[in-house]
Amino acid sequence: MSTIFSKIINKEIPSDMVYQDEMVTAFRDINPQAPTHILIIPNKEIPTVNDIEADDEAMMGRMFHVAKKIAAEEGIAEDGFRLIVNCNKHGNQEVFHLHMHLVGGRQLGRMLPR
Ligand code: DGP
């Protein structure tokens, strides 16, 4: 079940791509919630966290390592940032291709309302 993110990976539709390798792709969110808002996604079509398998562990590590590198490039590493992965309905996931939000560049609020 492909989503619009597969078209972004394959460059069939335009995006503000900041990184791509054989495992992951990163591009700026179309609706940024902060000065830096980048999505880091596997090139493999994995709908949700629930669908991650043991063979995906290297790719998941790559997602975190790329997040770290992009945060440094964006100049937000020292001040800090947030990594978010939403899953299914209660997590308000909208696009069913696994993605990690890298959000920063301003003081963020509490992660969850009390
Ligand atoms: P989530 O709620 O975690 O599923 O977040 C999905 C994010 O994907 C949301 O912040 C907006 C972003 N998004 C959706 N469609 C596109 C698109 O076509 N291009 C880009 N760059 N971002 C998109």
PDB file of C-alpha atoms and ligand atoms in Angstrom:
ATOM      1  CA  MET A   1       0.000   0.000   0.000  1.00  0.00           C
ATOM      2  CA  SER A   2       1.977   2.994  -1.271  1.00  0.00           C
ATOM      3  CA  THR A   3       1.541   6.534   0.014  1.00  0.00           C
ATOM      4  CA  ILE A   4       2.629   9.920  -1.281  1.00  0.00           C
ATOM      5  CA  PHE A   5       5.917   9.394   0.577  1.00  0.00           C
ATOM      6  CA  SER A   6       6.900   6.651  -1.925  1.00  0.00           C
ATOM      7  CA  LYS A   7       6.531   9.207  -4.707  1.00  0.00           C
ATOM      8  CA  ILE A   8       8.773  11.595  -2.741  1.00  0.00           C
ATOM      9  CA  ILE A   9      11.413   8.854  -2.266  1.00  0.00           C
ATOM     10  CA  ASN A  10      11.308   8.085  -5.998  1.00  0.00           C
ATOM     11  CA  LYS A  11      11.308  11.818  -6.883  1.00  0.00           C
ATOM     12  CA  GLU A  12       8.055  11.410  -8.786  1.00  0.00           C
ATOM     13  CA  ILE A  13       6.754  14.475  -6.957  1.00  0.00           C
ATOM     14  CA  PRO A  14       8.841  17.402  -5.709  1.00  0.00           C
ATOM     15  CA  SER A  15       9.942  17.797  -2.106  1.00  0.00           C
ATOM     16  CA  ASP A  16      12.556  19.788  -0.226  1.00  0.00           C
ATOM     17  CA  MET A  17      14.792  16.752   0.252  1.00  0.00           C
ATOM     18  CA  VAL A  18      17.702  17.203   2.637  1.00  0.00           C
ATOM     19  CA  TYR A  19      19.148  13.673   2.697  1.00  0.00           C
ATOM     20  CA  GLN A  20      18.850  10.323   0.922  1.00  0.00           C
ATOM     21  CA  ASP A  21      20.799   7.070   1.063  1.00  0.00           C
ATOM     22  CA  GLU A  22      20.034   3.433   0.322  1.00  0.00           C
ATOM     23  CA  MET A  23      17.966   3.054   3.523  1.00  0.00           C
ATOM     24  CA  VAL A  24      16.313   6.360   4.374  1.00  0.00           C
ATOM     25  CA  THR A  25      15.120   9.663   2.924  1.00  0.00           C
ATOM     26  CA  ALA A  26      14.645  12.996   4.722  1.00  0.00           C
ATOM     27  CA  PHE A  27      12.659  16.002   3.509  1.00  0.00           C
ATOM     28  CA  ARG A  28      11.047  19.110   4.966  1.00  0.00           C
ATOM     29  CA  ASP A  29       7.470  18.742   6.204  1.00  0.00           C
ATOM     30  CA  ILE A  30       4.936  20.477   3.953  1.00  0.00           C
ATOM     31  CA  ASN A  31       3.228  21.946   7.037  1.00  0.00           C
ATOM     32  CA  PRO A  32       6.082  22.877   9.389  1.00  0.00           C
ATOM     33  CA  GLN A  33       5.291  23.210  13.102  1.00  0.00           C
ATOM     34  CA  ALA A  34       8.644  24.823  13.923  1.00  0.00           C
ATOM     35  CA  PRO A  35      11.550  26.530  12.105  1.00  0.00           C
ATOM     36  CA  THR A  36      13.041  23.068  11.501  1.00  0.00           C
ATOM     37  CA  HIS A  37      10.517  20.321  10.745  1.00  0.00           C
ATOM     38  CA  ILE A  38      11.954  17.434   8.764  1.00  0.00           C
ATOM     39  CA  LEU A  39      10.569  13.952   8.165  1.00  0.00           C
ATOM     40  CA  ILE A  40      12.968  11.002   8.141  1.00  0.00           C
ATOM     41  CA  ILE A  41      11.496   7.917   6.549  1.00  0.00           C
ATOM     42  CA  PRO A  42      12.578   4.421   5.497  1.00  0.00           C
ATOM     43  CA  ASN A  43      12.819   3.875   1.753  1.00  0.00           C
ATOM     44  CA  LYS A  44      11.049   0.566   2.412  1.00  0.00           C
ATOM     45  CA  GLU A  45       7.262   0.799   2.640  1.00  0.00           C
ATOM     46  CA  ILE A  46       6.545   0.167   6.337  1.00  0.00           C
ATOM     47  CA  PRO A  47       3.096   1.565   7.264  1.00  0.00           C
ATOM     48  CA  THR A  48       3.430   1.950  11.047  1.00  0.00           C
ATOM     49  CA  VAL A  49       5.645   1.137  14.026  1.00  0.00           C
ATOM     50  CA  ASN A  50       3.467  -1.971  14.425  1.00  0.00           C
ATOM     51  CA  ASP A  51       4.862  -3.278  11.128  1.00  0.00           C
ATOM     52  CA  ILE A  52       8.578  -3.027  12.016  1.00  0.00           C
ATOM     53  CA  GLU A  53      10.368  -6.382  11.835  1.00  0.00           C
ATOM     54  CA  ALA A  54      13.701  -7.629  13.182  1.00  0.00           C
ATOM     55  CA  ASP A  55      15.298  -7.144   9.752  1.00  0.00           C
ATOM     56  CA  ASP A  56      14.465  -3.424   9.987  1.00  0.00           C
ATOM     57  CA  GLU A  57      16.685  -2.800  13.015  1.00  0.00           C
ATOM     58  CA  ALA A  58      19.636  -1.469  10.988  1.00  0.00           C
ATOM     59  CA  MET A  59      17.353   0.893   9.112  1.00  0.00           C
ATOM     60  CA  MET A  60      15.815   2.141  12.373  1.00  0.00           C
ATOM     61  CA  GLY A  61      19.288   2.867  13.689  1.00  0.00           C
ATOM     62  CA  ARG A  62      20.042   4.733  10.463  1.00  0.00           C
ATOM     63  CA  MET A  63      16.940   6.891  11.000  1.00  0.00           C
ATOM     64  CA  PHE A  64      18.265   8.031  14.397  1.00  0.00           C
ATOM     65  CA  HIS A  65      21.792   8.561  13.110  1.00  0.00           C
ATOM     66  CA  VAL A  66      20.518  10.649  10.186  1.00  0.00           C
ATOM     67  CA  ALA A  67      18.306  12.643  12.587  1.00  0.00           C
ATOM     68  CA  LYS A  68      21.398  13.450  14.649  1.00  0.00           C
ATOM     69  CA  LYS A  69      23.365  14.539  11.583  1.00  0.00           C
ATOM     70  CA  ILE A  70      20.561  16.706  10.199  1.00  0.00           C
ATOM     71  CA  ALA A  71      20.021  18.351  13.602  1.00  0.00           C
ATOM     72  CA  ALA A  72      23.697  19.326  13.609  1.00  0.00           C
ATOM     73  CA  GLU A  73      23.487  20.647  10.032  1.00  0.00           C
ATOM     74  CA  GLU A  74      20.388  22.666  10.918  1.00  0.00           C
ATOM     75  CA  GLY A  75      22.255  24.189  13.875  1.00  0.00           C
ATOM     76  CA  ILE A  76      19.724  22.965  16.442  1.00  0.00           C
ATOM     77  CA  ALA A  77      21.662  20.121  18.088  1.00  0.00           C
ATOM     78  CA  GLU A  78      22.965  22.066  21.084  1.00  0.00           C
ATOM     79  CA  ASP A  79      19.727  23.899  21.901  1.00  0.00           C
ATOM     80  CA  GLY A  80      17.837  20.655  21.414  1.00  0.00           C
ATOM     81  CA  PHE A  81      14.977  19.261  19.402  1.00  0.00           C
ATOM     82  CA  ARG A  82      12.297  16.590  19.469  1.00  0.00           C
ATOM     83  CA  LEU A  83      11.892  13.337  17.540  1.00  0.00           C
ATOM     84  CA  ILE A  84       8.294  12.134  17.182  1.00  0.00           C
ATOM     85  CA  VAL A  85       6.842   8.966  15.659  1.00  0.00           C
ATOM     86  CA  ASN A  86       3.058   8.769  15.574  1.00  0.00           C
ATOM     87  CA  CYS A  87       1.247   5.434  15.276  1.00  0.00           C
ATOM     88  CA  ASN A  88      -2.322   4.795  14.146  1.00  0.00           C
ATOM     89  CA  LYS A  89      -5.461   6.558  15.369  1.00  0.00           C
ATOM     90  CA  HIS A  90      -4.564   7.407  18.964  1.00  0.00           C
ATOM     91  CA  GLY A  91      -1.178   8.662  17.792  1.00  0.00           C
ATOM     92  CA  ASN A  92      -2.844  10.865  15.129  1.00  0.00           C
ATOM     93  CA  GLN A  93      -0.846   9.233  12.328  1.00  0.00           C
ATOM     94  CA  GLU A  94      -1.984  10.695   8.998  1.00  0.00           C
ATOM     95  CA  VAL A  95       0.422   9.199   6.459  1.00  0.00           C
ATOM     96  CA  PHE A  96       0.794   5.424   6.657  1.00  0.00           C
ATOM     97  CA  HIS A  97       4.443   5.261   5.727  1.00  0.00           C
ATOM     98  CA  LEU A  98       6.582   5.152   8.871  1.00  0.00           C
ATOM     99  CA  HIS A  99       8.175   8.547   9.560  1.00  0.00           C
ATOM    100  CA  MET A 100      10.132  10.299  12.280  1.00  0.00           C
ATOM    101  CA  HIS A 101       9.477  14.029  12.756  1.00  0.00           C
ATOM    102  CA  LEU A 102      12.574  16.086  13.595  1.00  0.00           C
ATOM    103  CA  VAL A 103      11.258  19.310  15.117  1.00  0.00           C
ATOM    104  CA  GLY A 104      13.262  22.198  16.541  1.00  0.00           C
ATOM    105  CA  GLY A 105      14.549  25.711  16.146  1.00  0.00           C
ATOM    106  CA  ARG A 106      12.333  27.140  18.887  1.00  0.00           C
ATOM    107  CA  GLN A 107      11.384  26.322  22.470  1.00  0.00           C
ATOM    108  CA  LEU A 108       8.845  23.516  22.268  1.00  0.00           C
ATOM    109  CA  GLY A 109       6.038  23.081  24.748  1.00  0.00           C
ATOM    110  CA  ARG A 110       5.354  20.094  26.931  1.00  0.00           C
ATOM    111  CA  MET A 111       5.229  16.917  24.903  1.00  0.00           C
ATOM    112  CA  LEU A 112       1.709  16.087  26.106  1.00  0.00           C
ATOM    113  CA  PRO A 113      -0.951  18.184  27.827  1.00  0.00           C
ATOM    114  CA  ARG A 114      -1.276  17.335  31.486  1.00  0.00           C
TER     115      ARG A 114
HETATM  116  P1  DGP B   1       1.716  12.261  10.861  1.00  0.00           P
HETATM  117  O1  DGP B   1       0.555  12.946  11.519  1.00  0.00           O
HETATM  118  O2  DGP B   1       2.748  11.842  11.876  1.00  0.00           O
HETATM  119  O3  DGP B   1       1.280  11.122   9.963  1.00  0.00           O
HETATM  120  O4  DGP B   1       2.436  13.373   9.975  1.00  0.00           O
HETATM  121  C1  DGP B   1       2.375  13.415   8.587  1.00  0.00           C
HETATM  122  C2  DGP B   1       3.155  14.625   8.139  1.00  0.00           C
HETATM  123  O5  DGP B   1       3.408  14.514   6.749  1.00  0.00           O
HETATM  124  C3  DGP B   1       2.440  15.953   8.364  1.00  0.00           C
HETATM  125  O6  DGP B   1       3.197  16.738   9.280  1.00  0.00           O
HETATM  126  C4  DGP B   1       2.414  16.609   6.997  1.00  0.00           C
HETATM  127  C5  DGP B   1       3.401  15.803   6.185  1.00  0.00           C
HETATM  128  N1  DGP B   1       3.061  15.639   4.789  1.00  0.00           N
HETATM  129  C6  DGP B   1       1.927  15.075   4.308  1.00  0.00           C
HETATM  130  N2  DGP B   1       1.935  15.065   2.964  1.00  0.00           N
HETATM  131  C7  DGP B   1       3.125  15.616   2.589  1.00  0.00           C
HETATM  132  C8  DGP B   1       3.731  15.879   1.327  1.00  0.00           C
HETATM  133  O7  DGP B   1       3.179  15.597   0.261  1.00  0.00           O
HETATM  134  N3  DGP B   1       4.951  16.470   1.347  1.00  0.00           N
HETATM  135  C9  DGP B   1       5.596  16.790   2.507  1.00  0.00           C
HETATM  136  N4  DGP B   1       6.789  17.364   2.409  1.00  0.00           N
HETATM  137  N5  DGP B   1       5.060  16.557   3.722  1.00  0.00           N
HETATM  138  C10 DGP B   1       3.837  15.981   3.757  1.00  0.00           C
END
